[in-house]
Amino acid sequence: MRNINFRNYFRKNQPIVTYVFFAIQIMVFIVMSFDGGTTNIYTLIKYGANFSPAIISGEWWRFVTPIFIHIGFTHILMNSITLYYLGSQLEWIYGSWRFFLLYLLGGIMGNVMSFGFSASVSAGASTSLFGLFAAAVVLGRIYPHNYTLRSMAQGFLILIVLNFFTGFLSSGIDNWGHFGGAIGGALAAFFIDVPNLAPVAKSTRLKAALGYIALLVIFIVIGFMRF
């Protein structure tokens, strides 16, 4: 297995999708600020926050839209900074379209798990960001001889632990969403190939993909059974 020359690779690949996601969540935040406020529960529901009764009534798109909605200035500030730095690194590694898929798969799994185990209205890019954290950790395990990926994985593992610890000590944090995002990102890292690195075995990729789908279905069923 050969290492990627990340310096040259980064120069040739700009994180366009990261910039697009960044711009979308900023624009949504601005619009919501002028239409009731981003901490107003009715505005949050109106713009697509994770809201179980609405999902049960058929608004399945709420498994995606919460990724781009934030509750208050501190929330969007922290998530935007994290997206910019973390997203840029992983988009450089995966390429734009693979990163696009990874980001959404983590976010969707997080929102689905939140739907399954929490009745609270929730929103935020944290579900996707935890998916990126977990994907980075998995890459370090898959490619232990790649110094860059291994170092990145160690750093992000510490961040995941600290964020989970902080989340359990704080009120108003959607820990189920964070946990689901991490699960989704970790599984996705096994079946989304990294360019220029040896692909994961087909059997492992298939198991990870099927595991992702199975968990998605299980969490949705649990959510419906709660009502």
mmCIF file of C-alpha atoms in Angstrom:
data_model
loop_
_atom_site.group_PDB
_atom_site.id
_atom_site.type_symbol
_atom_site.label_atom_id
_atom_site.label_comp_id
_atom_site.label_asym_id
_atom_site.label_seq_id
_atom_site.Cartn_x
_atom_site.Cartn_y
_atom_site.Cartn_z
ATOM 1 C CA MET A 1 0.000 0.000 0.000
ATOM 2 C CA ARG A 2 1.382 3.438 -0.842
ATOM 3 C CA ASN A 3 0.884 6.701 1.011
ATOM 4 C CA ILE A 4 -0.838 9.637 -0.640
ATOM 5 C CA ASN A 5 1.222 12.765 -1.223
ATOM 6 C CA PHE A 6 -1.373 14.818 0.619
ATOM 7 C CA ARG A 7 0.318 18.169 0.053
ATOM 8 C CA ASN A 8 0.072 17.867 -3.734
ATOM 9 C CA TYR A 9 -3.324 16.194 -3.529
ATOM 10 C CA PHE A 10 -4.747 19.029 -1.408
ATOM 11 C CA ARG A 11 -3.481 21.662 -3.823
ATOM 12 C CA LYS A 12 -5.267 20.041 -6.738
ATOM 13 C CA ASN A 13 -8.598 19.451 -4.997
ATOM 14 C CA GLN A 14 -10.564 22.342 -3.544
ATOM 15 C CA PRO A 15 -13.309 21.425 -1.026
ATOM 16 C CA ILE A 16 -16.192 22.708 -3.147
ATOM 17 C CA VAL A 17 -18.873 20.594 -1.439
ATOM 18 C CA THR A 18 -17.706 21.762 1.985
ATOM 19 C CA TYR A 19 -18.080 25.357 0.820
ATOM 20 C CA VAL A 20 -21.553 24.620 -0.575
ATOM 21 C CA PHE A 21 -22.736 22.987 2.667
ATOM 22 C CA PHE A 22 -21.218 25.885 4.608
ATOM 23 C CA ALA A 23 -23.029 28.447 2.440
ATOM 24 C CA ILE A 24 -26.373 26.628 2.662
ATOM 25 C CA GLN A 25 -26.435 26.519 6.437
ATOM 26 C CA ILE A 26 -25.409 30.180 6.696
ATOM 27 C CA MET A 27 -28.145 31.237 4.266
ATOM 28 C CA VAL A 28 -30.772 29.141 6.056
ATOM 29 C CA PHE A 29 -29.712 30.664 9.370
ATOM 30 C CA ILE A 30 -30.044 34.204 8.003
ATOM 31 C CA VAL A 31 -33.480 33.540 6.497
ATOM 32 C CA MET A 32 -34.735 31.937 9.723
ATOM 33 C CA SER A 33 -33.363 34.847 11.769
ATOM 34 C CA PHE A 34 -35.652 37.200 9.856
ATOM 35 C CA ASP A 35 -38.618 34.836 10.009
ATOM 36 C CA GLY A 36 -39.258 34.260 13.687
ATOM 37 C CA GLY A 37 -35.741 33.495 14.911
ATOM 38 C CA THR A 38 -33.590 30.378 14.965
ATOM 39 C CA THR A 39 -34.486 29.536 18.567
ATOM 40 C CA ASN A 40 -38.228 29.766 17.966
ATOM 41 C CA ILE A 41 -39.622 26.228 17.999
ATOM 42 C CA TYR A 42 -42.334 27.052 15.457
ATOM 43 C CA THR A 43 -39.767 28.497 13.056
ATOM 44 C CA LEU A 44 -37.557 25.434 13.512
ATOM 45 C CA ILE A 45 -40.438 23.113 12.668
ATOM 46 C CA LYS A 46 -41.477 25.301 9.728
ATOM 47 C CA TYR A 47 -38.022 25.099 8.152
ATOM 48 C CA GLY A 48 -37.581 21.355 8.588
ATOM 49 C CA ALA A 49 -36.221 20.494 12.030
ATOM 50 C CA ASN A 50 -36.409 16.906 13.235
ATOM 51 C CA PHE A 51 -39.970 16.686 14.576
ATOM 52 C CA SER A 52 -41.385 13.213 15.139
ATOM 53 C CA PRO A 53 -45.125 13.919 14.623
ATOM 54 C CA ALA A 54 -44.394 15.556 11.261
ATOM 55 C CA ILE A 55 -42.192 12.641 10.153
ATOM 56 C CA ILE A 56 -44.874 10.143 11.103
ATOM 57 C CA SER A 57 -47.372 12.124 9.051
ATOM 58 C CA GLY A 58 -45.165 11.605 5.993
ATOM 59 C CA GLU A 59 -42.582 14.384 6.017
ATOM 60 C CA TRP A 60 -39.607 12.057 5.518
ATOM 61 C CA TRP A 61 -37.459 14.853 4.161
ATOM 62 C CA ARG A 62 -36.949 15.875 7.792
ATOM 63 C CA PHE A 63 -34.282 13.185 8.001
ATOM 64 C CA VAL A 64 -32.164 15.461 5.762
ATOM 65 C CA THR A 65 -33.178 19.085 6.324
ATOM 66 C CA PRO A 66 -32.125 19.290 10.020
ATOM 67 C CA ILE A 67 -28.503 18.977 8.860
ATOM 68 C CA PHE A 68 -28.669 22.544 7.544
ATOM 69 C CA ILE A 69 -30.648 24.140 10.404
ATOM 70 C CA HIS A 70 -29.096 25.570 13.567
ATOM 71 C CA ILE A 71 -30.478 26.762 16.875
ATOM 72 C CA GLY A 72 -28.897 30.039 17.922
ATOM 73 C CA PHE A 73 -25.681 31.852 16.992
ATOM 74 C CA THR A 74 -23.301 29.758 19.121
ATOM 75 C CA HIS A 75 -24.652 26.571 17.565
ATOM 76 C CA ILE A 76 -24.041 27.635 13.981
ATOM 77 C CA LEU A 77 -20.708 29.271 14.816
ATOM 78 C CA MET A 78 -19.225 26.116 16.325
ATOM 79 C CA ASN A 79 -20.639 23.804 13.667
ATOM 80 C CA SER A 80 -19.516 26.097 10.839
ATOM 81 C CA ILE A 81 -15.963 26.234 12.149
ATOM 82 C CA THR A 82 -15.906 22.456 12.547
ATOM 83 C CA LEU A 83 -17.377 21.901 9.085
ATOM 84 C CA TYR A 84 -14.845 24.220 7.471
ATOM 85 C CA TYR A 85 -11.783 22.518 8.939
ATOM 86 C CA LEU A 86 -12.974 18.923 9.231
ATOM 87 C CA GLY A 87 -14.917 18.972 5.973
ATOM 88 C CA SER A 88 -11.993 20.420 4.048
ATOM 89 C CA GLN A 89 -9.667 17.653 5.218
ATOM 90 C CA LEU A 90 -12.022 14.802 4.463
ATOM 91 C CA GLU A 91 -13.198 16.206 1.142
ATOM 92 C CA TRP A 92 -9.571 16.446 0.052
ATOM 93 C CA ILE A 93 -9.129 12.803 1.017
ATOM 94 C CA TYR A 94 -12.368 11.411 -0.439
ATOM 95 C CA GLY A 95 -13.037 13.759 -3.318
ATOM 96 C CA SER A 96 -16.132 15.903 -3.627
ATOM 97 C CA TRP A 97 -18.836 13.391 -4.551
ATOM 98 C CA ARG A 98 -17.715 10.724 -2.089
ATOM 99 C CA PHE A 99 -17.532 13.358 0.618
ATOM 100 C CA PHE A 100 -21.030 14.571 -0.313
ATOM 101 C CA LEU A 101 -22.336 11.036 0.194
ATOM 102 C CA LEU A 102 -20.422 10.509 3.438
ATOM 103 C CA TYR A 103 -21.691 13.770 4.926
ATOM 104 C CA LEU A 104 -25.337 13.037 4.126
ATOM 105 C CA LEU A 105 -25.207 9.399 5.231
ATOM 106 C CA GLY A 106 -23.876 10.381 8.644
ATOM 107 C CA GLY A 107 -26.472 13.129 9.015
ATOM 108 C CA ILE A 108 -29.382 10.953 7.917
ATOM 109 C CA MET A 109 -28.440 8.126 10.298
ATOM 110 C CA GLY A 110 -28.133 10.633 13.133
ATOM 111 C CA ASN A 111 -31.541 12.146 12.450
ATOM 112 C CA VAL A 112 -33.154 8.738 12.074
ATOM 113 C CA MET A 113 -31.705 7.548 15.384
ATOM 114 C CA SER A 114 -32.869 10.765 17.034
ATOM 115 C CA PHE A 115 -36.342 10.100 15.624
ATOM 116 C CA GLY A 116 -36.201 6.585 17.023
ATOM 117 C CA PHE A 117 -35.154 7.433 20.566
ATOM 118 C CA SER A 118 -35.981 11.101 21.230
ATOM 119 C CA ALA A 119 -39.216 13.087 21.102
ATOM 120 C CA SER A 120 -37.473 16.485 21.154
ATOM 121 C CA VAL A 121 -37.314 18.915 18.258
ATOM 122 C CA SER A 122 -33.709 18.866 17.065
ATOM 123 C CA ALA A 123 -31.526 20.238 14.303
ATOM 124 C CA GLY A 124 -27.903 20.885 13.427
ATOM 125 C CA ALA A 125 -24.983 19.717 11.319
ATOM 126 C CA SER A 126 -23.602 17.839 14.334
ATOM 127 C CA THR A 127 -25.098 14.561 13.109
ATOM 128 C CA SER A 128 -23.055 14.817 9.912
ATOM 129 C CA LEU A 129 -19.987 16.156 11.707
ATOM 130 C CA PHE A 130 -19.963 13.222 14.115
ATOM 131 C CA GLY A 131 -20.216 11.020 11.040
ATOM 132 C CA LEU A 132 -17.082 12.682 9.659
ATOM 133 C CA PHE A 133 -15.258 12.269 12.971
ATOM 134 C CA ALA A 134 -16.120 8.573 13.049
ATOM 135 C CA ALA A 135 -15.195 8.086 9.384
ATOM 136 C CA ALA A 136 -11.769 9.595 10.058
ATOM 137 C CA VAL A 137 -11.244 7.202 12.971
ATOM 138 C CA VAL A 138 -12.254 4.240 10.815
ATOM 139 C CA LEU A 139 -9.834 5.297 8.068
ATOM 140 C CA GLY A 140 -7.023 5.219 10.602
ATOM 141 C CA ARG A 141 -7.995 1.642 11.457
ATOM 142 C CA ILE A 142 -8.365 0.527 7.858
ATOM 143 C CA TYR A 143 -5.035 2.056 6.812
ATOM 144 C CA PRO A 144 -2.829 1.806 9.942
ATOM 145 C CA HIS A 145 0.378 2.118 7.892
ATOM 146 C CA ASN A 146 -0.636 5.483 6.485
ATOM 147 C CA TYR A 147 0.864 7.966 8.934
ATOM 148 C CA THR A 148 -1.357 10.884 7.899
ATOM 149 C CA LEU A 149 -4.601 8.944 8.296
ATOM 150 C CA ARG A 150 -3.469 7.290 11.512
ATOM 151 C CA SER A 151 -2.519 10.630 13.087
ATOM 152 C CA MET A 152 -5.785 12.213 11.970
ATOM 153 C CA ALA A 153 -7.746 9.276 13.423
ATOM 154 C CA GLN A 154 -6.077 9.597 16.809
ATOM 155 C CA GLY A 155 -6.858 13.294 17.016
ATOM 156 C CA PHE A 156 -10.483 12.868 15.983
ATOM 157 C CA LEU A 157 -11.023 9.959 18.374
ATOM 158 C CA ILE A 158 -10.129 12.285 21.243
ATOM 159 C CA LEU A 159 -12.552 14.899 19.903
ATOM 160 C CA ILE A 160 -15.381 12.344 19.656
ATOM 161 C CA VAL A 161 -14.862 11.231 23.250
ATOM 162 C CA LEU A 162 -14.716 14.816 24.532
ATOM 163 C CA ASN A 163 -17.835 15.809 22.571
ATOM 164 C CA PHE A 164 -19.821 12.813 23.811
ATOM 165 C CA PHE A 165 -18.695 13.512 27.382
ATOM 166 C CA THR A 166 -19.699 17.176 27.095
ATOM 167 C CA GLY A 167 -23.014 16.221 25.490
ATOM 168 C CA PHE A 168 -24.015 13.902 28.321
ATOM 169 C CA LEU A 169 -23.220 16.579 30.893
ATOM 170 C CA SER A 170 -25.157 19.306 29.070
ATOM 171 C CA SER A 171 -28.888 19.763 28.639
ATOM 172 C CA GLY A 172 -30.455 20.401 25.256
ATOM 173 C CA ILE A 173 -27.911 18.273 23.373
ATOM 174 C CA ASP A 174 -29.232 15.629 20.977
ATOM 175 C CA ASN A 175 -26.902 12.821 22.037
ATOM 176 C CA TRP A 176 -28.932 10.244 20.108
ATOM 177 C CA GLY A 177 -28.370 12.255 16.950
ATOM 178 C CA HIS A 178 -24.641 12.495 17.621
ATOM 179 C CA PHE A 179 -24.386 8.781 18.357
ATOM 180 C CA GLY A 180 -26.349 7.885 15.228
ATOM 181 C CA GLY A 181 -24.234 10.198 13.114
ATOM 182 C CA ALA A 182 -21.082 8.503 14.370
ATOM 183 C CA ILE A 183 -22.510 5.064 13.581
ATOM 184 C CA GLY A 184 -23.549 6.160 10.103
ATOM 185 C CA GLY A 185 -20.200 7.743 9.318
ATOM 186 C CA ALA A 186 -18.250 4.762 10.618
ATOM 187 C CA LEU A 187 -20.235 2.303 8.498
ATOM 188 C CA ALA A 188 -20.078 4.549 5.439
ATOM 189 C CA ALA A 189 -16.284 4.725 5.729
ATOM 190 C CA PHE A 190 -16.159 0.991 5.091
ATOM 191 C CA PHE A 191 -18.138 1.065 1.829
ATOM 192 C CA ILE A 192 -17.103 4.431 0.359
ATOM 193 C CA ASP A 193 -13.713 4.002 -1.289
ATOM 194 C CA VAL A 194 -10.839 6.417 -0.763
ATOM 195 C CA PRO A 195 -9.155 7.371 -4.076
ATOM 196 C CA ASN A 196 -5.525 6.268 -4.444
ATOM 197 C CA LEU A 197 -5.755 3.786 -1.574
ATOM 198 C CA ALA A 198 -6.427 0.066 -1.686
ATOM 199 C CA PRO A 199 -10.206 -0.559 -1.546
ATOM 200 C CA VAL A 200 -11.774 -2.386 1.363
ATOM 201 C CA ALA A 201 -12.668 -6.036 0.654
ATOM 202 C CA LYS A 202 -15.987 -6.385 -1.188
ATOM 203 C CA SER A 203 -17.435 -8.620 1.530
ATOM 204 C CA THR A 204 -16.670 -6.004 4.193
ATOM 205 C CA ARG A 205 -18.140 -3.233 2.059
ATOM 206 C CA LEU A 206 -21.316 -5.246 1.505
ATOM 207 C CA LYS A 207 -21.701 -6.046 5.211
ATOM 208 C CA ALA A 208 -21.231 -2.382 6.137
ATOM 209 C CA ALA A 209 -23.766 -1.221 3.535
ATOM 210 C CA LEU A 210 -26.327 -3.805 4.639
ATOM 211 C CA GLY A 211 -25.657 -2.909 8.277
ATOM 212 C CA TYR A 212 -26.316 0.749 7.507
ATOM 213 C CA ILE A 213 -29.620 -0.042 5.800
ATOM 214 C CA ALA A 214 -30.668 -2.457 8.565
ATOM 215 C CA LEU A 215 -30.019 0.075 11.334
ATOM 216 C CA LEU A 216 -31.835 2.754 9.380
ATOM 217 C CA VAL A 217 -34.923 0.539 9.133
ATOM 218 C CA ILE A 218 -34.722 -0.527 12.791
ATOM 219 C CA PHE A 219 -34.513 3.059 14.074
ATOM 220 C CA ILE A 220 -37.429 4.136 11.874
ATOM 221 C CA VAL A 221 -39.562 1.238 13.119
ATOM 222 C CA ILE A 222 -38.698 2.102 16.720
ATOM 223 C CA GLY A 223 -39.701 5.717 16.079
ATOM 224 C CA PHE A 224 -43.090 4.682 14.725
ATOM 225 C CA MET A 225 -43.642 2.222 17.582
ATOM 226 C CA ARG A 226 -43.161 4.988 20.145
ATOM 227 C CA PHE A 227 -46.293 6.790 18.911
#
